[in-house]
Amino acid sequence: MLSLLIALAPALAQGPTAVPDGARLADSRTCYTLNMNRDGVSRPVGVTWQTVKRAERNGRPVLEIVVHQSMGGGAFDMRDEFVLDAPTLRPLSVINRRKGEMHVRVDYADDRITGERIEDDGAVTPIDAPLAGPVWEGNLFGLTFAALPLAEGAAFSLPYWQYDKGFGRFSIRVTGSETVETASGPVEAWVVEAAPGEDPPLRYLIGKADHRELAYSAAQGSQTLGGDCSAIEGAQ
């Protein structure tokens, strides 16, 4: 879902695999502005409404995460609904909707990923991918990185599966620190560069104290705190 904002830069070297810890993430409801760079100027083109909520499913603690993006007054509208194992952030199920219509439904088990994709012509394509080991959700970027044990100079490698690209591996490293101005005051943040597989890296800002996802940026655009998500907030 971030293909519009991928920068042209070399992929990062792989670090050791680390398991994200859902305890690092707080329940939240956040609006972000999506910006695109054109002719040297950054312009707002849409918003992202993101929520994180703790819940329980069949006696199992989970995180329910929704990421809803809208651009061009709704011309582009995509909503991902994730259910993740709370301690590890490993995915249990994912639903992707485009303009309110079901596009992908996926369930994760220990040994395989199953589900279906509804194509543009209405045809249903089954999904069945055997698993050789743990994977994380390849369509959930910032919160996955925020749940890692971030520290100066830390580097990680995390296997994923994504419903468009299949299997891959995130390469993640902490490259420094930065102060981010927010509505509630300045926040100290880790600068995290993360590359999905062979794709170029994105630059994330993650709060040091609360692991909050503050922003990301790439050559073609960025996502920053703030904006008006009222048009899609009610869809939650």
Coordinates of N, CA and C in Angstrom, one line a residue:
M1 N 0.8 -1.2 0.0 CA 0.0 0.0 0.0 C 0.8 1.3 0.0
L2 N 2.2 1.1 0.1 CA 3.1 2.2 0.1 C 3.8 2.4 -1.2
S3 N 3.4 1.7 -2.2 CA 4.2 1.7 -3.5 C 4.3 3.1 -4.1
L4 N 3.3 4.0 -3.8 CA 3.3 5.4 -4.3 C 4.4 6.2 -3.6
L5 N 4.9 5.7 -2.5 CA 5.8 6.6 -1.7 C 7.2 5.9 -1.6
I6 N 7.6 5.0 -2.4 CA 8.9 4.3 -2.3 C 9.9 5.2 -3.0
A7 N 11.0 5.4 -2.3 CA 12.1 6.2 -2.8 C 13.1 5.4 -3.6
L8 N 14.0 6.1 -4.4 CA 15.0 5.4 -5.1 C 16.3 5.5 -4.3
A9 N 16.6 4.4 -3.6 CA 17.8 4.3 -2.7 C 18.1 2.8 -2.6
P10 N 19.4 2.5 -2.2 CA 19.8 1.1 -2.1 C 19.1 0.4 -1.0
A11 N 18.9 -0.9 -1.2 CA 18.3 -1.7 -0.1 C 19.3 -1.9 1.0
L12 N 18.7 -2.1 2.2 CA 19.6 -2.2 3.4 C 20.1 -3.6 3.6
A13 N 21.2 -3.7 4.2 CA 21.7 -5.0 4.6 C 20.9 -5.7 5.6
Q14 N 20.8 -7.0 5.6 CA 19.9 -7.7 6.6 C 20.6 -7.7 8.0
G15 N 19.8 -7.6 9.0 CA 20.3 -7.8 10.4 C 19.6 -9.0 10.9
P16 N 19.8 -9.3 12.2 CA 19.3 -10.5 12.8 C 17.7 -10.4 12.9
T17 N 17.1 -11.6 12.8 CA 15.6 -11.6 13.0 C 15.3 -11.3 14.4
A18 N 14.3 -10.4 14.6 CA 13.9 -10.1 16.0 C 12.3 -10.2 16.0
V19 N 11.8 -10.6 17.1 CA 10.3 -10.7 17.2 C 9.7 -9.4 17.8
P20 N 8.8 -8.8 17.0 CA 8.2 -7.6 17.6 C 7.4 -7.9 18.8
D21 N 7.2 -6.9 19.7 CA 6.5 -7.1 21.0 C 5.4 -6.1 21.0
G22 N 4.1 -6.7 20.9 CA 3.0 -5.9 20.9 C 2.8 -5.0 22.2
A23 N 3.4 -5.4 23.3 CA 3.3 -4.6 24.5 C 3.9 -3.2 24.3
R24 N 4.8 -3.0 23.3 CA 5.4 -1.7 23.1 C 4.4 -0.7 22.4
L25 N 3.3 -1.3 21.9 CA 2.3 -0.4 21.2 C 1.1 -0.1 22.1
A26 N 0.7 1.2 22.1 CA -0.4 1.7 22.9 C -1.7 1.7 22.0
D27 N -2.8 1.5 22.6 CA -4.1 1.7 21.9 C -4.1 3.2 21.4
S28 N -4.5 3.4 20.2 CA -4.5 4.7 19.7 C -5.5 4.9 18.5
R29 N -5.8 6.2 18.3 CA -6.6 6.6 17.1 C -5.9 7.8 16.5
T30 N -5.3 7.7 15.3 CA -4.4 8.7 14.8 C -4.8 9.1 13.4
C31 N -4.8 10.4 13.1 CA -5.0 10.8 11.7 C -3.7 11.4 11.2
Y32 N -3.3 11.0 10.0 CA -2.1 11.4 9.3 C -2.5 12.1 8.0
T33 N -1.7 13.0 7.5 CA -1.8 13.6 6.2 C -0.8 12.9 5.3
L34 N -1.3 12.5 4.1 CA -0.5 12.0 3.0 C -0.1 13.1 2.1
N35 N 1.2 13.2 1.8 CA 1.7 14.3 1.0 C 2.5 13.7 -0.2
M36 N 2.4 14.3 -1.3 CA 3.2 13.9 -2.5 C 4.1 15.0 -2.9
N37 N 5.3 14.7 -3.3 CA 6.3 15.6 -3.8 C 6.2 15.8 -5.3
R38 N 6.1 17.0 -5.7 CA 6.0 17.3 -7.2 C 6.7 18.7 -7.5
D39 N 7.6 18.7 -8.4 CA 8.3 19.9 -8.8 C 8.9 20.6 -7.6
G40 N 9.5 19.7 -6.6 CA 10.1 20.3 -5.5 C 9.2 20.8 -4.4
V41 N 7.9 20.6 -4.5 CA 7.0 21.0 -3.5 C 6.2 19.9 -3.0
S42 N 6.0 19.8 -1.6 CA 5.2 18.8 -1.0 C 3.7 19.3 -0.9
R43 N 2.8 18.5 -1.4 CA 1.4 18.9 -1.3 C 0.6 17.8 -0.7
P44 N -0.4 18.1 0.2 CA -1.3 17.1 0.8 C -2.2 16.6 -0.3
V45 N -2.4 15.2 -0.3 CA -3.2 14.6 -1.3 C -4.3 13.7 -0.7
G46 N -4.2 13.5 0.6 CA -5.1 12.6 1.3 C -4.8 12.4 2.7
V47 N -5.4 11.4 3.3 CA -5.3 11.1 4.8 C -5.2 9.6 5.0
T48 N -4.6 9.3 6.2 CA -4.6 7.9 6.7 C -5.2 8.0 8.1
W49 N -6.2 7.1 8.3 CA -6.8 7.0 9.7 C -6.4 5.6 10.2
Q50 N -5.7 5.6 11.3 CA -5.1 4.4 11.9 C -5.5 4.2 13.3
T51 N -6.0 3.0 13.6 CA -6.4 2.7 15.0 C -5.7 1.4 15.5
V52 N -5.4 1.4 16.7 CA -4.9 0.2 17.4 C -5.7 0.0 18.6
K53 N -6.3 -1.3 18.8 CA -7.1 -1.6 19.9 C -6.8 -3.0 20.4
R54 N -6.7 -3.1 21.7 CA -6.5 -4.5 22.3 C -7.9 -5.1 22.5
A55 N -7.9 -6.5 22.2 CA -9.1 -7.2 22.3 C -8.8 -8.7 22.6
E56 N -9.8 -9.5 22.6 CA -9.6 -10.9 22.9 C -10.5 -11.7 21.9
R57 N -9.9 -12.7 21.3 CA -10.6 -13.6 20.4 C -10.4 -15.0 20.8
N58 N -11.4 -15.7 21.1 CA -11.4 -17.1 21.6 C -10.4 -17.3 22.7
G59 N -10.4 -16.3 23.6 CA -9.5 -16.4 24.8 C -8.1 -16.0 24.5
R60 N -7.8 -15.5 23.3 CA -6.4 -15.1 22.9 C -6.3 -13.6 22.8
P61 N -5.3 -13.0 23.5 CA -5.1 -11.6 23.4 C -4.7 -11.2 22.0
V62 N -5.3 -10.2 21.4 CA -5.0 -9.8 20.1 C -4.9 -8.2 20.0
L63 N -4.3 -7.8 18.9 CA -4.4 -6.4 18.5 C -5.2 -6.3 17.3
E64 N -6.2 -5.4 17.3 CA -7.0 -5.1 16.2 C -6.6 -3.8 15.6
I65 N -6.0 -3.8 14.4 CA -5.5 -2.6 13.8 C -6.2 -2.3 12.5
V66 N -6.6 -1.1 12.3 CA -7.2 -0.7 11.0 C -6.3 0.5 10.4
V67 N -6.0 0.3 9.2 CA -5.3 1.4 8.4 C -6.2 1.7 7.2
H68 N -6.7 2.9 7.2 CA -7.6 3.3 6.1 C -7.1 4.6 5.4
Q69 N -6.8 4.4 4.2 CA -6.2 5.5 3.4 C -7.2 6.0 2.4
S70 N -7.3 7.4 2.2 CA -8.2 8.0 1.3 C -7.5 9.1 0.6
M71 N -7.5 9.1 -0.8 CA -6.9 10.2 -1.5 C -7.8 10.6 -2.6
G72 N -7.6 11.9 -3.1 CA -8.4 12.4 -4.2 C -9.8 12.4 -3.9
G73 N -10.2 12.8 -2.7 CA -11.6 12.9 -2.3 C -12.3 11.6 -2.4
G74 N -11.6 10.5 -2.2 CA -12.2 9.1 -2.2 C -12.0 8.4 -3.5
A75 N -11.3 9.0 -4.5 CA -11.0 8.4 -5.7 C -10.1 7.1 -5.5
F76 N -9.2 7.2 -4.5 CA -8.5 6.1 -4.0 C -8.9 5.9 -2.6
D77 N -9.4 4.7 -2.3 CA -9.8 4.4 -0.9 C -9.5 2.9 -0.6
M78 N -8.6 2.7 0.4 CA -8.2 1.4 0.7 C -8.1 1.3 2.3
R79 N -8.7 0.1 2.7 CA -8.8 -0.1 4.2 C -8.3 -1.5 4.5
D80 N -7.3 -1.6 5.3 CA -6.8 -2.9 5.8 C -7.2 -3.1 7.2
E81 N -7.8 -4.3 7.5 CA -8.2 -4.7 8.9 C -7.3 -5.9 9.3
F82 N -6.5 -5.6 10.3 CA -5.5 -6.7 10.8 C -5.9 -7.2 12.1
V83 N -5.9 -8.5 12.3 CA -6.0 -9.1 13.7 C -4.6 -9.8 13.9
L84 N -3.9 -9.3 15.0 CA -2.6 -9.8 15.2 C -2.5 -10.4 16.6
D85 N -1.6 -11.4 16.7 CA -1.3 -12.0 18.1 C -0.7 -10.9 18.9
A86 N -1.2 -10.5 20.1 CA -0.8 -9.4 20.8 C 0.7 -9.5 21.3
P87 N 1.1 -10.6 21.8 CA 2.5 -10.7 22.3 C 3.6 -10.6 21.1
T88 N 3.3 -11.1 20.0 CA 4.3 -11.2 18.9 C 4.0 -10.4 17.7
L89 N 2.8 -9.9 17.5 CA 2.4 -9.2 16.3 C 2.3 -10.1 15.1
R90 N 2.4 -11.4 15.3 CA 2.2 -12.3 14.1 C 0.8 -12.2 13.7
P91 N 0.5 -12.2 12.4 CA -0.8 -12.0 11.9 C -1.7 -13.2 12.0
L92 N -3.0 -13.0 12.3 CA -4.0 -14.1 12.4 C -5.0 -14.0 11.3
S93 N -5.3 -12.7 10.9 CA -6.2 -12.5 9.8 C -6.0 -11.1 9.2
V94 N -6.3 -11.0 7.9 CA -6.3 -9.7 7.3 C -7.4 -9.6 6.3
I95 N -8.1 -8.4 6.3 CA -9.1 -8.1 5.2 C -8.7 -6.8 4.6
N96 N -8.6 -6.8 3.3 CA -8.3 -5.6 2.5 C -9.6 -5.2 1.7
R97 N -10.0 -4.0 1.8 CA -11.2 -3.5 1.1 C -10.7 -2.3 0.2
R98 N -11.2 -2.2 -1.0 CA -11.0 -1.1 -1.9 C -12.4 -0.5 -2.2
K99 N -12.4 0.8 -1.9 CA -13.7 1.6 -2.0 C -14.9 0.8 -1.4
G100 N -14.6 0.2 -0.2 CA -15.6 -0.4 0.5 C -15.9 -1.8 0.2
E101 N -15.4 -2.3 -1.0 CA -15.6 -3.6 -1.5 C -14.5 -4.6 -1.1
M102 N -14.8 -5.8 -0.7 CA -13.8 -6.8 -0.3 C -12.9 -7.1 -1.5
H103 N -11.6 -7.0 -1.2 CA -10.6 -7.3 -2.2 C -9.8 -8.6 -1.9
V104 N -9.4 -8.6 -0.6 CA -8.6 -9.8 -0.2 C -9.0 -10.2 1.2
R105 N -9.1 -11.5 1.5 CA -9.4 -12.0 2.8 C -8.4 -13.1 3.0
V106 N -7.6 -13.0 4.2 CA -6.5 -14.0 4.4 C -6.6 -14.4 5.9
D107 N -6.4 -15.7 6.1 CA -6.2 -16.3 7.4 C -4.9 -16.9 7.6
Y108 N -4.2 -16.7 8.7 CA -2.9 -17.2 8.9 C -3.0 -18.4 9.9
A109 N -2.5 -19.5 9.6 CA -2.3 -20.6 10.6 C -0.8 -20.9 10.8
D110 N -0.5 -21.8 11.6 CA 1.0 -22.1 11.9 C 1.7 -22.6 10.6
D111 N 0.9 -23.4 9.8 CA 1.6 -24.1 8.7 C 1.2 -23.6 7.3
R112 N 0.3 -22.6 7.2 CA -0.1 -22.1 5.9 C -1.0 -20.8 6.0
I113 N -1.0 -20.2 4.9 CA -1.9 -19.0 4.7 C -3.0 -19.3 3.7
T114 N -4.2 -19.1 4.0 CA -5.3 -19.4 3.1 C -6.2 -18.2 3.0
G115 N -7.0 -18.1 2.0 CA -8.0 -17.0 1.8 C -8.4 -16.9 0.4
E116 N -8.8 -15.7 -0.1 CA -9.2 -15.5 -1.4 C -9.0 -14.0 -1.8
R117 N -8.8 -13.8 -3.1 CA -8.7 -12.5 -3.7 C -9.9 -12.3 -4.7
I118 N -10.6 -11.2 -4.6 CA -11.7 -10.9 -5.5 C -11.1 -10.0 -6.6
E119 N -11.0 -10.4 -7.8 CA -10.4 -9.7 -8.9 C -11.4 -8.6 -9.4
D120 N -10.8 -7.7 -10.2 CA -11.7 -6.6 -10.7 C -12.9 -7.0 -11.5
D121 N -12.8 -8.2 -12.1 CA -13.9 -8.7 -12.9 C -14.9 -9.6 -12.1
G122 N -14.6 -9.6 -10.8 CA -15.5 -10.4 -9.9 C -15.0 -11.8 -9.7
A123 N -14.1 -12.3 -10.4 CA -13.6 -13.7 -10.3 C -12.9 -13.8 -8.9
V124 N -13.0 -15.0 -8.3 CA -12.4 -15.3 -7.0 C -11.2 -16.2 -7.2
T125 N -10.0 -15.7 -6.7 CA -8.8 -16.5 -6.8 C -8.4 -17.0 -5.4
P126 N -8.3 -18.3 -5.3 CA -8.0 -18.8 -3.9 C -6.5 -18.5 -3.6
I127 N -6.3 -18.4 -2.3 CA -4.9 -18.1 -1.7 C -4.6 -19.3 -0.9
D128 N -3.5 -20.0 -1.1 CA -3.0 -21.1 -0.3 C -1.5 -21.2 -0.4
A129 N -0.8 -20.7 0.7 CA 0.6 -20.6 0.7 C 1.1 -21.3 1.9
P130 N 1.9 -22.4 1.7 CA 2.4 -23.2 2.9 C 3.5 -22.3 3.6
L131 N 3.6 -22.5 4.9 CA 4.6 -21.8 5.7 C 5.6 -22.7 6.2
A132 N 6.9 -22.3 6.1 CA 8.0 -23.1 6.7 C 8.4 -22.6 8.0
G133 N 7.9 -21.4 8.4 CA 8.2 -20.8 9.7 C 7.4 -19.5 9.9
P134 N 7.7 -18.8 11.0 CA 6.9 -17.6 11.3 C 7.1 -16.5 10.2
V135 N 6.0 -15.8 9.9 CA 6.1 -14.6 9.1 C 5.3 -13.5 9.7
W136 N 5.6 -12.3 9.3 CA 4.8 -11.2 9.7 C 4.0 -10.6 8.5
E137 N 3.1 -9.6 8.8 CA 2.2 -9.1 7.8 C 3.0 -8.1 6.9
G138 N 3.1 -8.3 5.6 CA 3.9 -7.5 4.8 C 3.1 -6.2 4.3
N139 N 1.9 -6.0 4.8 CA 1.2 -4.8 4.4 C 1.1 -3.9 5.6
L140 N 1.7 -4.2 6.7 CA 1.7 -3.4 7.9 C 3.1 -3.0 8.3
F141 N 3.5 -1.7 7.9 CA 4.9 -1.3 8.0 C 5.2 -0.7 9.4
G142 N 4.8 0.6 9.6 CA 5.3 1.4 10.7 C 5.1 0.8 12.1
L143 N 3.9 0.2 12.3 CA 3.6 -0.3 13.6 C 4.4 -1.6 13.9
T144 N 4.7 -2.4 12.8 CA 5.6 -3.5 13.0 C 7.0 -3.1 13.4
F145 N 7.5 -2.1 12.7 CA 8.8 -1.6 13.1 C 8.9 -1.0 14.5
A146 N 7.8 -0.3 14.8 CA 7.7 0.4 16.1 C 7.7 -0.6 17.3
A147 N 7.3 -1.8 17.0 CA 7.2 -2.9 18.1 C 8.5 -3.6 18.3
L148 N 9.6 -3.2 17.5 CA 10.9 -3.9 17.6 C 11.7 -3.2 18.7
P149 N 12.7 -3.8 19.3 CA 13.6 -3.2 20.3 C 14.5 -2.2 19.7
L150 N 14.0 -1.0 19.4 CA 14.8 0.0 18.7 C 15.8 0.6 19.6
A151 N 17.0 0.8 19.1 CA 18.1 1.4 19.9 C 19.1 1.9 18.9
E152 N 20.0 2.8 19.3 CA 21.0 3.3 18.4 C 21.8 2.2 17.7
G153 N 21.8 2.3 16.4 CA 22.6 1.4 15.6 C 22.0 0.0 15.4
A154 N 20.8 -0.3 16.0 CA 20.2 -1.6 15.9 C 19.8 -1.9 14.5
A155 N 19.9 -3.2 14.1 CA 19.5 -3.6 12.7 C 18.8 -5.0 12.9
F156 N 17.8 -5.2 12.1 CA 16.9 -6.3 12.1 C 16.5 -6.8 10.8
S157 N 16.1 -8.1 10.7 CA 15.6 -8.7 9.5 C 14.3 -9.4 9.9
L158 N 13.2 -9.2 9.1 CA 12.0 -9.8 9.5 C 11.3 -10.4 8.3
P159 N 11.0 -11.7 8.3 CA 10.3 -12.3 7.1 C 8.8 -11.9 7.1
Y160 N 8.3 -11.7 5.9 CA 6.9 -11.4 5.8 C 6.2 -12.1 4.6
W161 N 4.9 -12.0 4.6 CA 4.1 -12.4 3.5 C 3.1 -11.3 3.2
Q162 N 3.0 -10.9 1.9 CA 2.1 -9.8 1.5 C 1.2 -10.3 0.4
Y163 N -0.1 -9.9 0.4 CA -1.0 -10.5 -0.5 C -0.8 -10.2 -2.0
D164 N 0.0 -9.2 -2.3 CA 0.3 -8.9 -3.7 C 1.7 -9.4 -4.1
K165 N 2.6 -9.4 -3.2 CA 4.0 -9.7 -3.5 C 4.4 -11.1 -3.0
G166 N 3.7 -11.8 -2.1 CA 4.1 -13.1 -1.6 C 5.1 -12.9 -0.5
F167 N 6.1 -13.8 -0.4 CA 7.1 -13.8 0.6 C 8.2 -12.8 0.4
G168 N 8.7 -12.3 1.5 CA 9.8 -11.3 1.4 C 10.5 -11.2 2.8
R169 N 11.3 -10.1 2.9 CA 12.0 -9.9 4.1 C 12.2 -8.4 4.3
F170 N 11.7 -7.9 5.5 CA 12.0 -6.5 5.8 C 13.5 -6.4 6.3
S171 N 14.2 -5.4 5.8 CA 15.5 -5.1 6.4 C 15.4 -3.7 7.1
I172 N 15.7 -3.7 8.3 CA 15.4 -2.5 9.2 C 16.6 -2.1 10.0
R173 N 16.9 -0.8 10.0 CA 18.0 -0.4 10.9 C 17.7 1.0 11.5
V174 N 18.2 1.3 12.7 CA 18.1 2.6 13.3 C 19.3 3.4 12.9
T175 N 19.1 4.5 12.3 CA 20.2 5.3 11.8 C 20.5 6.6 12.5
G176 N 19.6 6.9 13.6 CA 19.9 8.1 14.3 C 18.7 8.5 15.1
S177 N 18.7 9.8 15.5 CA 17.6 10.4 16.3 C 17.2 11.7 15.7
E178 N 15.9 12.1 16.1 CA 15.4 13.4 15.6 C 14.3 13.9 16.5
T179 N 14.2 15.2 16.6 CA 13.1 15.8 17.4 C 12.0 16.1 16.5
V180 N 10.8 15.6 16.8 CA 9.6 15.8 16.0 C 8.7 16.8 16.7
E181 N 8.3 17.9 16.0 CA 7.3 18.8 16.6 C 5.9 18.2 16.4
T182 N 5.2 18.1 17.5 CA 3.8 17.6 17.4 C 2.8 18.6 18.1
A183 N 1.5 18.4 18.0 CA 0.6 19.3 18.6 C 0.7 19.4 20.1
S184 N 1.2 18.3 20.7 CA 1.4 18.3 22.2 C 2.8 18.7 22.6
G185 N 3.7 19.1 21.6 CA 5.0 19.5 22.0 C 6.1 18.6 21.3
P186 N 7.4 18.9 21.5 CA 8.4 18.1 20.8 C 8.5 16.7 21.3
V187 N 8.8 15.8 20.4 CA 8.9 14.4 20.8 C 10.2 13.8 20.2
E188 N 11.0 13.2 21.1 CA 12.2 12.5 20.6 C 11.9 11.2 19.9
A189 N 12.5 11.1 18.7 CA 12.2 9.9 17.9 C 13.4 9.2 17.3
W190 N 13.3 7.9 17.1 CA 14.3 7.2 16.4 C 14.1 7.4 14.9
V191 N 15.1 7.5 14.2 CA 15.1 7.5 12.7 C 15.3 6.0 12.3
V192 N 14.3 5.4 11.6 CA 14.4 4.0 11.2 C 14.3 3.9 9.7
E193 N 15.2 3.3 9.1 CA 15.1 3.0 7.6 C 14.7 1.6 7.5
A194 N 13.7 1.3 6.6 CA 13.2 0.0 6.5 C 12.9 -0.3 5.0
A195 N 13.4 -1.4 4.5 CA 13.2 -1.8 3.1 C 12.5 -3.1 3.0
P196 N 11.4 -3.1 2.3 CA 10.6 -4.3 2.1 C 11.3 -5.2 1.0
G197 N 12.0 -6.2 1.3 CA 12.7 -7.0 0.3 C 13.7 -6.2 -0.5
E198 N 13.7 -6.3 -1.8 CA 14.6 -5.6 -2.6 C 14.2 -4.1 -2.9
D199 N 13.0 -3.8 -2.4 CA 12.5 -2.4 -2.7 C 13.4 -1.4 -1.9
P200 N 13.4 -0.1 -2.4 CA 14.1 0.9 -1.7 C 13.6 1.2 -0.3
P201 N 14.4 1.7 0.6 CA 13.9 1.9 2.0 C 13.0 3.1 2.2
L202 N 12.2 3.1 3.2 CA 11.4 4.2 3.6 C 12.0 4.7 4.9
R203 N 11.9 6.0 5.3 CA 12.4 6.6 6.5 C 11.3 6.8 7.5
Y204 N 11.3 6.1 8.6 CA 10.3 6.3 9.6 C 10.8 7.0 10.8
L205 N 9.9 7.8 11.5 CA 10.2 8.4 12.7 C 9.3 7.7 13.8
I206 N 9.9 7.1 14.8 CA 9.2 6.3 15.8 C 9.5 6.9 17.2
G207 N 8.5 7.3 18.0 CA 8.7 7.9 19.3 C 9.6 7.0 20.2
K208 N 10.6 7.6 20.8 CA 11.4 6.8 21.7 C 10.7 6.4 23.0
A209 N 9.9 7.2 23.5 CA 9.2 7.0 24.8 C 8.1 6.0 24.7
D210 N 7.3 6.1 23.6 CA 6.0 5.4 23.5 C 5.9 4.5 22.3
H211 N 7.0 4.5 21.5 CA 7.0 3.7 20.2 C 5.8 4.1 19.3
R212 N 5.5 5.4 19.3 CA 4.4 5.9 18.5 C 4.9 6.1 17.1
E213 N 4.2 5.7 16.1 CA 4.5 6.0 14.7 C 4.2 7.5 14.4
L214 N 5.2 8.3 14.1 CA 5.1 9.7 14.0 C 5.0 10.1 12.5
A215 N 5.8 9.5 11.7 CA 5.8 9.9 10.3 C 6.7 8.9 9.5
Y216 N 6.5 8.9 8.1 CA 7.4 8.3 7.2 C 7.6 9.2 6.0
S217 N 8.7 9.0 5.3 CA 9.0 9.8 4.1 C 9.8 9.0 3.1
A218 N 9.7 9.4 1.9 CA 10.4 8.8 0.7 C 10.6 9.9 -0.3
A219 N 11.3 9.6 -1.4 CA 11.5 10.6 -2.4 C 10.3 11.2 -3.0
Q220 N 9.2 10.3 -3.1 CA 8.0 10.8 -3.8 C 6.9 11.3 -2.8
G221 N 7.1 11.2 -1.5 CA 6.1 11.7 -0.6 C 6.3 11.3 0.8
S222 N 5.3 11.6 1.6 CA 5.5 11.4 3.1 C 4.1 11.3 3.7
Q223 N 4.2 10.8 5.0 CA 3.0 10.8 5.8 C 3.3 11.5 7.1
T224 N 2.5 12.4 7.6 CA 2.8 13.2 8.8 C 1.6 13.3 9.7
L225 N 1.9 13.5 11.0 CA 0.8 13.6 11.9 C -0.2 14.8 11.6
G226 N -1.5 14.6 11.9 CA -2.4 15.6 11.7 C -3.2 15.5 10.4
G227 N -4.3 16.3 10.3 CA -5.2 16.2 9.2 C -6.6 16.1 9.6
D228 N -7.5 16.0 8.6 CA -8.9 15.8 8.8 C -9.4 14.5 8.3
C229 N -9.6 13.5 9.2 CA -10.0 12.2 8.9 C -11.5 12.0 9.1
S230 N -12.2 13.0 9.3 CA -13.7 12.9 9.7 C -14.5 12.1 8.6
A231 N -14.1 12.2 7.3 CA -14.8 11.6 6.3 C -14.7 10.0 6.3
I232 N -13.6 9.5 6.9 CA -13.4 8.1 7.0 C -13.4 7.5 8.4
E233 N -13.3 8.4 9.4 CA -13.2 8.0 10.8 C -14.5 7.2 11.2
G234 N -15.6 7.6 10.6 CA -16.9 6.9 11.0 C -17.0 5.5 10.5
A235 N -16.1 5.2 9.5 CA -16.1 3.8 8.9 C -15.5 2.8 9.9
Q236 N -14.9 3.3 11.0 CA -14.3 2.4 11.9 C -15.4 1.7 12.8

